């Protein structure tokens, strides 16, 4: 089965560069931007040998999983350009709900949402850029930018654990296969390219951010629950209250203040409830 764009994506002017294996789909998309690509370009592969995540971490994409990067070129990039990451999260969330609608999990996988016993898998969005399946990381999203004269190229890189997930990490992970889904990376991508069009049009270069924020909150993981937010070496604990108008995380700290966080690592469960230093 080959990677293809959805009808909606093709009609919206998106193009596709597909590989069996690639070093990094983000790197390929950034190179295309530097070479003058006009944007609306998807670079996809079912294997990535030199992938990366946030803060220069390694993101493994073993054969059969999905690595997909979308290049958008903005002639007049505004201050809300980075919120395109929330578009990516929404698009992937809804794509997964379409291609794997009836998954059953035997027990909860994370302290953020768990009820023991069999229940339908709930996909949710973890601020700022992960997709979870009942608390286990299923996907990560990485945004990177490059200046192209007066324009800016933004690449939204999306990695999905389709047939396998990284092991021995500090947090739980899952793959669609481990949850009982039989869909392929190609099936996930076609649905993703369709849902991306919907939410990118709604986003409208940041003018529709209020609608994106509302949709994201409807799918948020850990909302109203204890979280710990790590920014560098500093950890602050409190309750995940909401995201604000610029999609920053709003934390009601244990000291009672409201903290607006633009970047950081969020932890749920026992880590968030621990009352140690920080």
CSV table of N, CA and C in Angstrom, one decimal, residues 48-128:
chain,number,residue,atom,x,y,z
A,48,UNK,N,12.2,6.0,9.8
A,48,UNK,CA,13.0,7.2,10.0
A,48,UNK,C,14.3,6.8,10.8
A,49,UNK,N,15.4,7.0,10.2
A,49,UNK,CA,16.7,6.6,10.8
A,49,UNK,C,17.4,7.6,11.7
A,50,UNK,N,17.0,8.9,11.5
A,50,UNK,CA,17.7,9.9,12.3
A,50,UNK,C,16.7,11.0,12.7
A,51,UNK,N,15.5,10.5,13.2
A,51,UNK,CA,14.5,11.3,13.7
A,51,UNK,C,14.8,12.0,15.0
A,52,UNK,N,14.1,13.1,15.3
A,52,UNK,CA,14.4,13.8,16.5
A,52,UNK,C,13.1,14.3,17.1
A,53,UNK,N,13.1,14.5,18.4
A,53,UNK,CA,12.0,15.1,19.1
A,53,UNK,C,12.3,16.4,19.7
A,54,UNK,N,11.5,16.9,20.7
A,54,UNK,CA,11.7,18.1,21.3
A,54,UNK,C,13.0,18.1,22.1
A,55,UNK,N,13.6,19.3,22.2
A,55,UNK,CA,14.9,19.4,23.0
A,55,UNK,C,16.0,18.5,22.6
A,56,UNK,N,16.0,18.2,21.3
A,56,UNK,CA,17.1,17.4,20.6
A,56,UNK,C,17.0,16.0,21.1
A,57,UNK,N,15.9,15.5,21.6
A,57,UNK,CA,15.8,14.1,22.0
A,57,UNK,C,15.6,13.2,20.7
A,58,UNK,N,15.9,12.0,20.8
A,58,UNK,CA,15.7,11.0,19.7
A,58,UNK,C,14.3,10.5,19.7
A,59,UNK,N,13.7,10.5,18.4
A,59,UNK,CA,12.4,9.9,18.3
A,59,UNK,C,12.5,8.8,17.3
A,60,UNK,N,12.4,7.6,17.8
A,60,UNK,CA,12.6,6.4,16.9
A,60,UNK,C,11.3,6.2,16.1
A,61,UNK,N,11.6,5.9,14.8
A,61,UNK,CA,10.5,5.5,13.9
A,61,UNK,C,10.9,4.3,13.2
A,62,UNK,N,10.5,3.1,13.8
A,62,UNK,CA,10.9,1.8,13.3
A,62,UNK,C,10.0,1.6,12.1
A,63,UNK,N,10.4,0.6,11.2
A,63,UNK,CA,9.6,0.4,10.0
A,63,UNK,C,8.2,0.0,10.3
A,64,UNK,N,7.3,0.6,9.6
A,64,UNK,CA,5.9,0.3,9.8
A,64,UNK,C,5.2,1.4,10.6
A,65,UNK,N,5.9,2.3,11.3
A,65,UNK,CA,5.4,3.4,12.0
A,65,UNK,C,5.3,4.6,11.0
A,66,UNK,N,4.8,5.7,11.5
A,66,UNK,CA,4.5,6.8,10.6
A,66,UNK,C,5.4,8.0,11.0
A,67,UNK,N,6.1,8.6,10.1
A,67,UNK,CA,6.8,9.9,10.2
A,67,UNK,C,6.3,10.8,9.1
A,68,UNK,N,5.7,11.9,9.5
A,68,UNK,CA,5.1,12.8,8.5
A,68,UNK,C,5.4,14.2,8.9
A,69,UNK,N,5.8,15.0,7.9
A,69,UNK,CA,6.1,16.4,8.2
A,69,UNK,C,5.4,17.2,7.1
A,70,UNK,N,4.7,18.3,7.6
A,70,UNK,CA,4.0,19.2,6.7
A,70,UNK,C,4.7,20.6,6.7
A,71,UNK,N,5.1,21.0,5.5
A,71,UNK,CA,5.8,22.3,5.4
A,71,UNK,C,4.7,23.3,5.0
A,72,UNK,N,4.6,24.4,5.7
A,72,UNK,CA,3.8,25.6,5.4
A,72,UNK,C,4.7,26.8,5.3
A,73,UNK,N,4.5,27.6,4.3
A,73,UNK,CA,5.3,28.8,4.1
A,73,UNK,C,4.4,30.0,4.3
A,74,UNK,N,4.8,30.8,5.2
A,74,UNK,CA,4.0,32.0,5.5
A,74,UNK,C,4.7,33.3,5.1
A,75,UNK,N,4.1,34.0,4.2
A,75,UNK,CA,4.7,35.2,3.7
A,75,UNK,C,4.7,36.3,4.7
A,76,UNK,N,3.7,36.4,5.6
A,76,UNK,CA,3.6,37.4,6.6
A,76,UNK,C,3.4,36.6,8.0
A,77,UNK,N,4.4,35.9,8.5
A,77,UNK,CA,4.2,35.1,9.7
A,77,UNK,C,3.8,36.0,10.9
A,78,UNK,N,2.8,35.7,11.6
A,78,UNK,CA,2.4,36.4,12.7
A,78,UNK,C,2.9,35.8,14.0
A,79,UNK,N,2.6,36.4,15.1
A,79,UNK,CA,3.0,35.9,16.4
A,79,UNK,C,2.4,34.6,16.8
A,80,UNK,N,1.4,34.1,16.1
A,80,UNK,CA,0.7,32.9,16.5
A,80,UNK,C,1.1,31.7,15.6
A,81,UNK,N,2.2,31.9,14.9
A,81,UNK,CA,2.7,30.8,14.0
A,81,UNK,C,2.9,29.5,14.7
A,82,UNK,N,3.4,29.6,15.9
A,82,UNK,CA,3.7,28.3,16.7
A,82,UNK,C,2.5,27.6,17.1
A,83,UNK,N,1.3,28.2,17.1
A,83,UNK,CA,0.1,27.6,17.5
A,83,UNK,C,-0.4,26.6,16.4
A,84,UNK,N,0.3,26.5,15.3
A,84,UNK,CA,0.0,25.5,14.3
A,84,UNK,C,0.2,24.1,14.8
A,85,UNK,N,1.0,24.0,15.9
A,85,UNK,CA,1.2,22.7,16.5
A,85,UNK,C,-0.1,22.2,17.1
A,86,UNK,N,-1.0,23.1,17.5
A,86,UNK,CA,-2.3,22.6,18.0
A,86,UNK,C,-3.2,22.2,16.9
A,87,UNK,N,-3.0,22.7,15.7
A,87,UNK,CA,-3.7,22.2,14.5
A,87,UNK,C,-3.2,20.8,14.3
A,88,UNK,N,-1.9,20.5,14.3
A,88,UNK,CA,-1.4,19.2,14.1
A,88,UNK,C,-2.0,18.2,15.1
A,89,UNK,N,-2.0,18.6,16.4
A,89,UNK,CA,-2.6,17.7,17.4
A,89,UNK,C,-4.0,17.4,17.2
A,90,UNK,N,-4.8,18.4,16.9
A,90,UNK,CA,-6.2,18.1,16.6
A,90,UNK,C,-6.4,17.2,15.4
A,91,UNK,N,-5.7,17.5,14.3
A,91,UNK,CA,-5.8,16.7,13.1
A,91,UNK,C,-5.5,15.3,13.4
A,92,UNK,N,-4.4,15.0,14.1
A,92,UNK,CA,-4.0,13.7,14.4
A,92,UNK,C,-5.0,13.0,15.3
A,93,UNK,N,-5.4,13.7,16.3
A,93,UNK,CA,-6.4,13.1,17.2
A,93,UNK,C,-7.6,12.6,16.5
A,94,UNK,N,-8.2,13.4,15.6
A,94,UNK,CA,-9.4,13.1,14.9
A,94,UNK,C,-9.1,12.0,13.9
A,95,UNK,N,-7.9,12.0,13.3
A,95,UNK,CA,-7.6,11.0,12.3
A,95,UNK,C,-7.5,9.6,13.0
A,96,UNK,N,-6.9,9.6,14.2
A,96,UNK,CA,-6.8,8.3,14.9
A,96,UNK,C,-8.2,7.8,15.3
A,97,UNK,N,-9.1,8.7,15.8
A,97,UNK,CA,-10.4,8.4,16.1
A,97,UNK,C,-11.2,7.8,15.0
A,98,UNK,N,-10.8,8.2,13.7
A,98,UNK,CA,-11.5,7.7,12.5
A,98,UNK,C,-11.0,6.3,12.2
A,99,UNK,N,-9.7,6.1,12.2
A,99,UNK,CA,-9.1,4.9,11.7
A,99,UNK,C,-9.1,3.8,12.7
A,100,UNK,N,-9.2,4.1,14.0
A,100,UNK,CA,-9.2,3.1,15.1
A,100,UNK,C,-10.3,3.5,16.1
A,101,UNK,N,-11.6,3.4,15.7
A,101,UNK,CA,-12.6,3.9,16.5
A,101,UNK,C,-13.1,3.0,17.7
A,102,UNK,N,-12.7,1.7,17.6
A,102,UNK,CA,-13.3,0.8,18.5
A,102,UNK,C,-12.3,0.0,19.3
A,103,UNK,N,-11.2,0.7,19.7
A,103,UNK,CA,-10.1,0.0,20.4
A,103,UNK,C,-10.6,-0.2,21.9
A,104,UNK,N,-10.2,-1.3,22.5
A,104,UNK,CA,-10.5,-1.6,23.8
A,104,UNK,C,-9.2,-1.8,24.6
A,105,UNK,N,-9.1,-1.2,25.8
A,105,UNK,CA,-7.9,-1.3,26.6
A,105,UNK,C,-8.3,-2.0,27.9
A,106,UNK,N,-7.4,-2.9,28.4
A,106,UNK,CA,-7.7,-3.7,29.5
A,106,UNK,C,-7.7,-3.0,30.8
A,107,UNK,N,-6.8,-2.0,30.9
A,107,UNK,CA,-6.7,-1.2,32.1
A,107,UNK,C,-6.1,0.2,31.8
A,108,UNK,N,-6.3,1.1,32.7
A,108,UNK,CA,-5.7,2.5,32.4
A,108,UNK,C,-4.2,2.4,32.5
A,109,UNK,N,-3.6,3.3,31.7
A,109,UNK,CA,-2.1,3.3,31.6
A,109,UNK,C,-1.4,4.4,32.2
A,110,UNK,N,-2.2,5.4,32.8
A,110,UNK,CA,-1.6,6.6,33.3
A,110,UNK,C,-2.4,7.1,34.5
A,111,UNK,N,-1.8,7.7,35.5
A,111,UNK,CA,-2.5,8.2,36.6
A,111,UNK,C,-3.4,9.3,36.3
A,112,UNK,N,-3.3,9.9,35.1
A,112,UNK,CA,-4.1,11.1,34.7
A,112,UNK,C,-5.6,10.7,34.5
A,113,UNK,N,-5.9,9.5,34.1
A,113,UNK,CA,-7.3,9.2,33.7
A,113,UNK,C,-7.8,7.8,34.1
A,114,UNK,N,-7.1,7.1,34.9
A,114,UNK,CA,-7.4,5.7,34.9
A,114,UNK,C,-8.6,5.2,35.7
A,115,UNK,N,-9.3,4.3,35.0
A,115,UNK,CA,-10.3,3.5,35.7
A,115,UNK,C,-10.0,2.0,35.3
A,116,UNK,N,-9.9,1.2,36.3
A,116,UNK,CA,-9.5,-0.2,36.0
A,116,UNK,C,-10.6,-0.9,35.3
A,117,UNK,N,-10.3,-2.0,34.5
A,117,UNK,CA,-11.2,-2.8,33.8
A,117,UNK,C,-11.3,-2.4,32.4
A,118,UNK,N,-12.0,-3.2,31.6
A,118,UNK,CA,-12.0,-2.9,30.1
A,118,UNK,C,-12.9,-1.7,29.8
A,119,UNK,N,-12.4,-0.9,28.9
A,119,UNK,CA,-13.1,0.3,28.4
A,119,UNK,C,-12.6,0.7,27.1
A,120,UNK,N,-13.3,1.5,26.4
A,120,UNK,CA,-12.8,2.0,25.1
A,120,UNK,C,-11.6,2.9,25.3
A,121,UNK,N,-10.7,2.8,24.4
A,121,UNK,CA,-9.5,3.7,24.4
A,121,UNK,C,-9.9,5.1,24.1
A,122,UNK,N,-9.4,6.0,24.9
A,122,UNK,CA,-9.7,7.4,24.7
A,122,UNK,C,-8.4,8.1,24.3
A,123,UNK,N,-8.4,8.6,23.1
A,123,UNK,CA,-7.3,9.5,22.6
A,123,UNK,C,-7.5,10.9,23.2
A,124,UNK,N,-6.4,11.4,23.6
A,124,UNK,CA,-6.4,12.8,24.2
A,124,UNK,C,-5.1,13.5,23.8
A,125,UNK,N,-5.2,14.8,24.0
A,125,UNK,CA,-4.1,15.7,23.7
A,125,UNK,C,-3.4,16.2,24.9
A,126,UNK,N,-2.1,15.9,25.0
A,126,UNK,CA,-1.3,16.4,26.1
A,126,UNK,C,-0.5,17.6,25.7
A,127,UNK,N,-0.7,18.7,26.5
A,127,UNK,CA,0.0,20.0,26.2
A,127,UNK,C,1.5,19.8,26.3
A,128,UNK,N,2.2,20.4,25.3
A,128,UNK,CA,1.7,21.1,24.2
A,128,UNK,C,1.6,20.2,22.9
